Short mmCIF file of C-alpha atoms in Angstrom, two decimals:
data_model
loop_
_atom_site.label_atom_id
_atom_site.label_comp_id
_atom_site.label_asym_id
_atom_site.label_seq_id
_atom_site.Cartn_x
_atom_site.Cartn_y
_atom_site.Cartn_z
CA MET A 270 -77.10 -35.53 94.35
CA LYS A 271 -80.28 -37.02 92.92
CA SER A 272 -80.19 -38.94 89.61
CA VAL A 273 -83.14 -38.79 87.19
CA ASP A 274 -83.60 -39.21 83.45
CA LEU A 275 -85.08 -35.77 82.76
CA VAL A 276 -85.18 -32.46 84.58
CA VAL A 277 -87.80 -29.96 83.43
CA ILE A 278 -87.04 -26.43 84.58
CA GLY A 279 -90.33 -24.59 84.89
CA GLY A 280 -93.77 -25.78 85.98
CA GLY A 281 -95.79 -23.61 83.67
CA ALA A 282 -97.75 -24.46 80.52
CA ALA A 283 -94.77 -25.50 78.38
CA GLY A 284 -92.91 -27.31 81.16
CA CYS A 285 -95.85 -29.41 82.35
CA PHE A 286 -96.94 -30.23 78.81
CA ALA A 287 -93.38 -31.22 77.88
CA ALA A 288 -93.15 -33.48 80.93
CA MET A 289 -96.41 -35.22 80.05
CA GLN A 290 -95.29 -35.79 76.49
CA ALA A 291 -91.90 -37.05 77.65
CA LYS A 292 -93.61 -39.60 79.90
CA LYS A 293 -95.81 -40.74 77.04
CA SER A 294 -92.81 -41.08 74.71
CA TYR A 295 -90.54 -42.66 77.34
CA PRO A 296 -92.79 -44.48 79.84
CA ASN A 297 -89.94 -45.70 82.05
CA ALA A 298 -88.30 -42.29 82.39
CA LYS A 299 -87.88 -40.75 85.81
CA ILE A 300 -88.87 -37.10 85.49
CA VAL A 301 -88.76 -34.17 87.88
CA ILE A 302 -90.20 -30.68 87.30
CA LEU A 303 -88.60 -27.80 89.17
CA GLU A 304 -90.91 -24.79 89.57
CA ARG A 305 -89.42 -21.67 91.15
CA GLY A 306 -92.80 -20.32 92.32
CA LYS A 307 -95.13 -21.41 95.07
CA THR A 308 -97.62 -23.00 92.69
CA PRO A 309 -97.38 -24.57 89.23
CA LEU A 310 -99.30 -23.30 86.19
CA ALA A 311 -99.76 -19.86 87.78
CA LYS A 312 -100.07 -18.12 84.44
CA VAL A 313 -102.64 -20.62 83.24
CA LYS A 314 -104.66 -19.76 86.34
CA ILE A 315 -104.96 -16.05 85.57
CA SER A 316 -105.02 -16.16 81.78
CA GLY A 317 -108.11 -15.06 79.91
CA GLY A 318 -109.55 -13.49 83.02
CA GLY A 319 -109.33 -16.84 84.79
CA ARG A 320 -110.94 -18.69 81.88
CA CYS A 321 -107.80 -19.79 79.96
CA ASN A 322 -107.87 -19.22 76.21
CA VAL A 323 -106.19 -22.55 75.43
CA THR A 324 -105.69 -22.08 71.69
CA ASN A 325 -107.09 -20.62 68.48
CA VAL A 326 -109.12 -22.11 65.64
CA LEU A 327 -106.35 -21.27 63.15
CA SER A 328 -104.42 -24.46 62.57
CA GLU A 329 -102.73 -24.35 59.15
CA PRO A 330 -99.05 -23.64 59.98
CA ALA A 331 -98.55 -20.75 57.56
CA GLU A 332 -101.68 -18.93 58.77
CA LEU A 333 -101.17 -19.73 62.44
CA SER A 334 -97.55 -18.60 62.48
CA LYS A 335 -98.45 -15.13 61.16
CA ASN A 336 -99.75 -14.28 64.63
CA TYR A 337 -96.27 -14.28 66.15
CA PRO A 338 -94.28 -11.03 65.94
CA ARG A 339 -91.23 -13.05 66.99
CA GLY A 340 -90.86 -16.67 65.93
CA GLU A 341 -93.02 -16.83 62.79
CA ARG A 342 -90.58 -18.78 60.59
CA PHE A 343 -89.44 -21.00 63.44
CA LEU A 344 -92.99 -21.91 64.47
CA LYS A 345 -94.14 -22.45 60.91
CA LYS A 346 -91.89 -25.52 60.88
CA ALA A 347 -92.84 -26.57 64.40
CA PHE A 348 -96.59 -26.34 63.81
CA HIS A 349 -96.32 -29.10 61.22
CA GLN A 350 -95.63 -31.44 64.16
CA PHE A 351 -98.21 -30.14 66.62
CA SER A 352 -100.68 -27.40 65.71
CA SER A 353 -103.82 -26.06 67.38
CA GLN A 354 -105.93 -28.79 65.81
CA GLU A 355 -103.82 -31.41 67.60
CA MET A 356 -104.17 -29.53 70.90
CA VAL A 357 -107.96 -29.41 70.57
CA HIS A 358 -107.97 -33.14 69.86
CA TRP A 359 -105.66 -33.82 72.83
CA LEU A 360 -107.90 -31.91 75.23
CA LYS A 361 -111.06 -33.60 73.98
CA GLU A 362 -109.39 -37.00 74.33
CA LYS A 363 -108.67 -36.09 77.94
CA GLY A 364 -112.34 -35.27 78.50
CA VAL A 365 -112.14 -31.49 78.39
CA ALA A 366 -115.08 -30.00 76.48
CA LEU A 367 -114.20 -26.79 74.62
CA LYS A 368 -116.20 -23.82 73.44
CA LEU A 369 -115.25 -21.96 70.25
CA TYR A 370 -116.08 -18.25 70.21
CA SER A 371 -116.73 -16.06 67.16
CA ASP A 372 -113.24 -14.51 67.39
CA GLY A 373 -111.65 -17.94 66.89
CA CYS A 374 -110.67 -18.45 70.54
CA TYR A 375 -111.07 -21.79 72.29
CA PHE A 376 -111.91 -21.85 76.01
CA PRO A 377 -112.83 -24.72 78.30
CA GLN A 378 -116.62 -25.09 78.27
CA SER A 379 -116.47 -24.70 82.04
CA ASN A 380 -115.04 -21.19 81.53
CA GLU A 381 -112.62 -22.05 84.34
CA SER A 382 -108.84 -22.22 83.95
CA GLN A 383 -108.85 -24.63 86.88
CA THR A 384 -110.23 -27.24 84.47
CA ILE A 385 -106.91 -27.20 82.60
CA ILE A 386 -104.84 -27.04 85.78
CA ASP A 387 -106.64 -30.04 87.30
CA LEU A 388 -106.19 -32.01 84.08
CA PHE A 389 -102.45 -31.36 84.00
CA LEU A 390 -101.81 -32.00 87.69
CA ASN A 391 -103.84 -35.21 87.68
CA GLN A 392 -101.99 -36.47 84.61
CA LEU A 393 -98.60 -35.66 86.15
CA ALA A 394 -99.63 -37.52 89.30
CA ARG A 395 -100.69 -40.56 87.25
CA ASP A 396 -97.36 -40.38 85.43
CA LYS A 397 -95.56 -40.31 88.79
CA THR A 398 -93.73 -37.18 87.61
CA GLU A 399 -92.28 -35.36 90.59
CA LEU A 400 -93.34 -31.71 90.73
CA LEU A 401 -91.36 -29.55 93.16
CA CYS A 402 -92.33 -25.94 93.86
CA ASN A 403 -90.05 -23.29 95.35
CA GLY A 404 -87.34 -25.02 93.33
CA ARG A 405 -85.42 -22.11 91.91
CA VAL A 406 -82.55 -23.19 89.67
CA ASP A 407 -79.27 -21.39 90.37
CA ASP A 408 -76.95 -23.15 87.95
CA LEU A 409 -77.02 -25.48 84.94
CA SER A 410 -73.93 -27.18 83.54
CA PHE A 411 -72.76 -30.23 81.60
CA GLU A 412 -70.23 -32.37 83.48
CA ASN A 413 -68.81 -35.83 82.71
CA GLY A 414 -71.54 -36.74 80.24
CA SER A 415 -74.47 -35.60 82.38
CA TRP A 416 -76.47 -32.46 82.96
CA ILE A 417 -76.13 -31.00 86.45
CA THR A 418 -78.97 -28.79 87.70
CA LYS A 419 -78.42 -27.00 91.00
CA THR A 420 -81.17 -25.50 93.14
CA ASP A 421 -80.80 -23.86 96.54
CA THR A 422 -81.76 -27.18 98.19
CA ASN A 423 -80.61 -29.99 95.89
CA ILE A 424 -78.48 -31.07 92.92
CA TYR A 425 -79.91 -33.15 90.07
CA LYS A 426 -77.99 -35.30 87.61
CA SER A 427 -79.85 -36.14 84.39
CA LYS A 428 -79.50 -37.37 80.83
CA ALA A 429 -81.50 -34.42 79.50
CA VAL A 430 -82.92 -31.08 80.55
CA ILE A 431 -85.88 -29.15 79.18
CA VAL A 432 -85.74 -25.45 80.01
CA ALA A 433 -89.24 -23.99 80.13
CA ALA A 434 -88.63 -21.28 82.69
CA GLY A 435 -90.96 -18.71 81.10
CA GLY A 436 -90.36 -15.12 80.07
CA GLN A 437 -88.03 -12.93 82.11
CA ALA A 438 -88.61 -9.28 82.87
CA LYS A 439 -84.88 -8.51 82.71
CA ILE A 440 -81.82 -9.99 81.02
CA SER A 441 -80.49 -10.82 84.50
CA GLY A 442 -83.23 -13.45 84.72
CA PHE A 443 -81.06 -15.60 82.43
CA ASP A 444 -77.90 -15.35 84.56
CA TRP A 445 -78.15 -18.98 85.67
CA LEU A 446 -77.57 -19.99 82.02
CA LYS A 447 -74.40 -17.91 81.68
CA LYS A 448 -72.04 -20.91 81.68
CA LEU A 449 -73.56 -22.09 78.41
CA ASP A 450 -72.86 -18.82 76.60
CA LEU A 451 -76.16 -18.99 74.73
CA LYS A 452 -77.16 -16.05 72.60
CA ILE A 453 -80.02 -14.29 74.42
CA VAL A 454 -82.20 -11.51 73.04
CA PRO A 455 -82.79 -8.91 75.79
CA PRO A 456 -86.43 -9.05 76.93
CA VAL A 457 -88.92 -6.20 76.61
CA PRO A 458 -92.69 -6.14 77.30
CA SER A 459 -94.85 -7.31 74.41
CA LEU A 460 -98.57 -7.16 75.21
CA PHE A 461 -99.60 -3.86 76.76
CA THR A 462 -102.18 -1.10 76.46
CA PHE A 463 -101.50 2.52 75.57
CA ASN A 464 -101.55 5.28 78.18
CA MET A 465 -102.80 8.61 76.86
CA PRO A 466 -102.80 10.99 79.86
CA ASN A 467 -103.07 14.13 77.73
CA GLU A 468 -105.97 12.98 75.54
CA ASP A 469 -109.59 13.81 76.40
CA ILE A 470 -110.87 10.72 74.58
CA LYS A 471 -110.46 9.03 77.98
CA LEU A 472 -113.77 10.69 78.93
CA LEU A 473 -115.45 8.16 76.63
CA MET A 474 -114.09 5.23 78.67
CA GLY A 475 -116.03 2.03 78.21
CA ILE A 476 -116.89 2.62 74.55
CA VAL A 477 -115.84 -0.16 72.19
CA LYS A 478 -115.35 0.27 68.44
CA GLU A 479 -115.93 -3.29 67.26
CA ASN A 480 -113.51 -3.01 64.33
CA ALA A 481 -110.70 -0.48 64.07
CA LEU A 482 -107.09 -0.24 62.95
CA ALA A 483 -104.26 1.05 65.14
CA LYS A 484 -100.69 1.77 64.09
CA ILE A 485 -97.55 3.49 65.26
CA VAL A 486 -97.03 6.57 63.11
CA GLY A 487 -94.19 5.92 60.69
CA GLU A 488 -94.70 2.13 60.57
CA LYS A 489 -96.46 0.20 57.80
CA TRP A 490 -98.13 -2.62 59.76
CA GLN A 491 -101.20 -2.09 61.93
CA GLY A 492 -103.28 -3.98 64.46
CA ASP A 493 -106.92 -4.73 63.70
CA GLY A 494 -109.95 -5.74 65.74
CA PRO A 495 -112.02 -4.24 68.55
CA LEU A 496 -110.66 -1.10 70.24
CA LEU A 497 -111.63 -0.23 73.81
CA ILE A 498 -111.42 3.31 75.19
CA THR A 499 -110.30 3.19 78.83
CA HIS A 500 -109.84 5.66 81.66
CA TRP A 501 -106.09 5.59 80.94
CA GLY A 502 -106.14 5.50 77.12
CA MET A 503 -106.78 2.65 74.71
CA SER A 504 -106.88 -1.14 74.87
CA GLY A 505 -108.51 -4.04 73.03
CA PRO A 506 -107.14 -6.42 70.37
CA ALA A 507 -106.32 -3.67 67.85
CA VAL A 508 -104.06 -1.95 70.38
CA LEU A 509 -102.60 -5.16 71.82
CA LYS A 510 -101.63 -6.42 68.36
CA THR A 511 -99.94 -3.08 67.69
CA SER A 512 -98.08 -3.30 71.00
CA ALA A 513 -96.89 -6.83 70.19
CA PHE A 514 -95.61 -6.10 66.69
CA GLY A 515 -94.21 -2.75 67.84
CA ALA A 516 -92.72 -4.00 71.12
CA ARG A 517 -89.11 -3.16 70.34
CA ILE A 518 -89.89 0.04 68.45
CA LEU A 519 -91.97 1.38 71.35
CA GLU A 520 -89.29 0.34 73.85
CA GLU A 521 -86.74 2.33 71.86
CA LYS A 522 -89.13 5.29 71.89
CA LYS A 523 -89.48 4.90 75.68
CA TYR A 524 -93.20 4.31 75.12
CA GLU A 525 -93.79 7.79 73.76
CA SER A 526 -95.22 7.85 70.26
CA LYS A 527 -97.96 9.16 68.01
CA ILE A 528 -100.63 6.52 67.44
CA SER A 529 -102.91 6.60 64.39
CA ILE A 530 -106.43 5.19 64.69
CA ASN A 531 -108.54 4.28 61.69
CA TRP A 532 -112.05 4.18 63.14
CA THR A 533 -113.51 2.83 59.90
CA ALA A 534 -111.17 -0.20 59.68
CA GLU A 535 -111.40 0.45 55.94
CA THR A 536 -108.21 0.57 53.88
CA ASN A 537 -110.03 1.64 50.72
CA PHE A 538 -110.16 5.36 51.37
CA GLN A 539 -112.24 5.95 48.23
CA LEU A 540 -115.03 3.99 49.90
CA VAL A 541 -114.75 6.21 52.99
CA GLU A 542 -114.88 9.30 50.79
CA LYS A 543 -117.97 7.95 49.02
CA GLU A 544 -119.76 7.41 52.35
CA ILE A 545 -118.96 10.96 53.45
CA GLN A 546 -120.18 12.42 50.15
CA GLN A 547 -123.47 10.54 50.53
CA LEU A 548 -123.75 11.99 54.02
CA LYS A 549 -123.10 15.47 52.60
CA ALA A 550 -126.00 15.03 50.19
CA SER A 551 -128.50 14.22 52.95
CA LYS A 552 -130.65 16.49 55.11
CA LYS A 553 -130.34 14.32 58.19
CA LEU A 554 -128.91 15.58 61.47
CA LEU A 555 -125.26 14.53 61.58
CA SER A 556 -125.38 13.41 65.22
CA ASN A 557 -128.04 10.88 64.23
CA THR A 558 -126.20 9.61 61.15
CA GLN A 559 -123.27 7.55 62.39
CA LEU A 560 -121.04 5.99 59.76
CA PHE A 561 -119.06 2.72 59.97
CA ASP A 562 -120.93 1.43 63.05
CA ILE A 563 -119.38 4.10 65.27
CA LYS A 564 -121.25 4.52 68.58
CA SER A 565 -123.17 7.79 68.94
CA ARG A 566 -121.02 9.32 71.72
CA LEU A 567 -117.82 8.51 69.86
CA TRP A 568 -119.33 9.78 66.61
CA ASP A 569 -120.18 13.15 68.18
CA TYR A 570 -116.66 13.31 69.61
CA LEU A 571 -115.13 12.66 66.19
CA LEU A 572 -117.35 15.26 64.53
CA LEU A 573 -116.10 17.86 67.00
CA ARG A 574 -112.49 16.75 66.38
CA ALA A 575 -113.16 17.47 62.71
CA GLY A 576 -114.48 20.94 63.63
CA ILE A 577 -118.05 20.04 62.67
CA PRO A 578 -120.95 21.10 64.95
CA THR A 579 -123.12 18.10 65.90
CA LEU A 580 -126.24 20.13 65.09
CA PHE A 581 -125.22 20.37 61.44
CA LYS A 582 -127.20 18.50 58.86
CA GLY A 583 -125.48 16.61 56.07
CA ASN A 584 -126.07 19.33 53.51
CA ASP A 585 -124.46 21.90 55.85
CA LEU A 586 -121.09 20.27 55.25
CA THR A 587 -118.54 22.05 53.08
CA GLN A 588 -115.92 20.13 51.13
CA LYS A 589 -113.38 21.31 53.69
CA HIS A 590 -115.52 19.71 56.42
CA CYS A 591 -115.65 16.48 54.42
CA ASN A 592 -111.89 16.37 53.96
CA LYS A 593 -111.30 16.96 57.66
CA LEU A 594 -113.87 14.33 58.67
CA GLN A 595 -112.23 11.76 56.41
CA GLU A 596 -108.85 12.54 57.94
CA VAL A 597 -110.24 12.07 61.46
CA LEU A 598 -111.99 8.82 60.54
CA VAL A 599 -108.99 7.13 58.92
CA ASN A 600 -105.98 8.83 60.53
CA ASP A 601 -106.96 10.10 63.97
CA LEU A 602 -103.76 10.92 65.88
CA TYR A 603 -103.24 10.46 69.62
CA GLU A 604 -100.22 10.83 71.86
CA MET A 605 -99.13 7.71 73.72
CA VAL A 606 -97.15 8.40 76.90
CA GLY A 607 -96.43 5.16 78.75
CA LYS A 608 -97.95 1.70 78.86
CA THR A 609 -100.03 -0.51 81.13
CA THR A 610 -99.68 -4.29 81.40
CA PHE A 611 -102.67 -6.05 79.85
CA LYS A 612 -104.68 -7.30 82.85
CA GLU A 613 -102.43 -9.71 84.77
CA GLU A 614 -100.93 -11.27 81.67
CA PHE A 615 -97.26 -10.42 81.24
CA VAL A 616 -95.74 -11.43 77.91
CA THR A 617 -92.22 -10.60 76.83
CA ALA A 618 -90.43 -10.29 73.53
CA GLY A 619 -86.94 -11.75 73.87
CA GLY A 620 -85.28 -14.82 75.32
CA ILE A 621 -83.12 -17.60 73.92
CA ASP A 622 -82.22 -16.67 70.35
CA LEU A 623 -83.96 -19.06 67.95
CA THR A 624 -80.78 -19.52 65.92
CA GLU A 625 -79.55 -21.57 68.89
CA ILE A 626 -82.43 -24.07 68.61
CA ASN A 627 -83.35 -26.86 66.19
CA PRO A 628 -87.09 -26.33 65.45
CA ASN A 629 -87.55 -30.00 64.61
CA THR A 630 -86.51 -31.17 68.10
CA MET A 631 -86.27 -28.01 70.30
CA GLU A 632 -82.74 -29.14 71.16
CA ALA A 633 -79.94 -26.62 71.50
CA LYS A 634 -77.72 -26.98 68.45
CA ARG A 635 -74.50 -26.74 70.48
CA PHE A 636 -75.63 -28.74 73.51
CA PRO A 637 -76.98 -32.28 72.98
CA GLY A 638 -79.52 -33.19 75.63
CA LEU A 639 -80.55 -29.58 76.33
CA PHE A 640 -84.02 -28.63 75.10
CA PHE A 641 -86.15 -25.51 75.32
CA GLY A 642 -89.85 -24.74 75.26
CA GLY A 643 -92.30 -21.91 75.83
CA GLU A 644 -91.74 -18.24 76.44
CA VAL A 645 -88.13 -18.65 77.56
CA LEU A 646 -87.52 -18.69 73.79
CA ASP A 647 -87.61 -15.50 71.73
CA ILE A 648 -91.21 -16.25 70.75
CA ASP A 649 -94.33 -14.28 71.52
CA GLY A 650 -97.79 -14.10 70.01
CA ILE A 651 -100.71 -11.73 69.99
CA THR A 652 -103.80 -12.33 72.13
CA GLY A 653 -106.19 -15.09 71.13
CA GLY A 654 -104.62 -18.28 72.53
CA PHE A 655 -101.47 -17.96 70.44
CA ASN A 656 -98.99 -17.76 73.32
CA PHE A 657 -100.39 -20.93 74.86
CA GLN A 658 -100.30 -22.70 71.49
CA SER A 659 -96.59 -21.96 71.07
CA ALA A 660 -96.09 -23.36 74.59
CA TRP A 661 -98.00 -26.54 73.73
CA THR A 662 -96.17 -26.98 70.43
CA THR A 663 -92.62 -26.38 71.67
CA GLY A 664 -93.34 -28.40 74.83
CA PHE A 665 -94.71 -31.29 72.78
CA ILE A 666 -91.68 -31.36 70.46
CA ALA A 667 -89.16 -31.06 73.32
CA GLY A 668 -90.89 -33.80 75.31
CA SER A 669 -91.06 -36.09 72.29
CA ASN A 670 -87.35 -35.82 71.54
CA CYS A 671 -85.63 -35.24 74.87
CA LEU A 672 -84.58 -38.84 75.58
CA LYS A 673 -84.41 -40.17 72.03
CA LYS A 674 -80.60 -40.35 72.13
#
């Protein structure tokens, strides 16, 4: 049995950040990180297409927390301790130059996720924090005033434990925590794109509508932003936001649902009607008169969906044509049948129920000395650096408080 002050379970974004903060808060602490995989920070490596979207420009807690389908209220409190502004400052202090893009996303100026990985690993080495890979944890228990963490090769005795084991694909991924009888929300996929095998819009693959709205038919909320037509269906931020907020609804529907697309991104339908009436009054060829910044190939496709020949001129339109065109522009229905994981980024909804955790410390309410951070919690965000920010924030708070008692 090996005795340490702190065991961190998980060598991902939250676990490594928590360990660094713990060392800063408790310089004499002996810390070990147990990573079940072959390499630490594997998800950081592949995120953002290998560029690592470290955080988002939104920093005010109320605004930032709105980007989390699960965990909004919980994180609103937590962000008062460590928000995206603090993360940007932390990275710059460590010598990492950042680039802010127009969509509010921060990336390393190097455009390489390895920049973040190298920073973390070098800091852990300077801290003399032990990082062990292939260290799968099989059991966690509290015995005789200490936490006992068992792996397939060793047993660790510690004053505190931070669980940052990441999201799990199945509820069985939490079996090693069974002894603690924690309330766990069954995991389901969160960020995914929509498969539409029966829809011919796939023939327009590669076309991007820079601003659109997507929603699950029957639900009030909708995802906004760019929408990408793919060879399997639809992707892009508008779709990914819809998948995140609708994760549990779509899981219940077995990923079969009608999806409504508003190609105008306009919620004032009177404005849409006005634009169409102005088009009706013109003598221009419809195929050359795209509305709402819709690309020409997509515009022709939508005209045909509305039953309007592309060779029509504006003044050839009947009122029936106008009504149908408006319906297609603001409520274009497609059949979703299945999902596809967004690139290599796998995000889950579900995990340790937030009612079990104190948001001010990340400590389990029923188990002193047991802390949690990152995606192992029932927290998930939309794309744009939000999932990493929740990892930084919860890791920071857990690391700051883990050995206070």
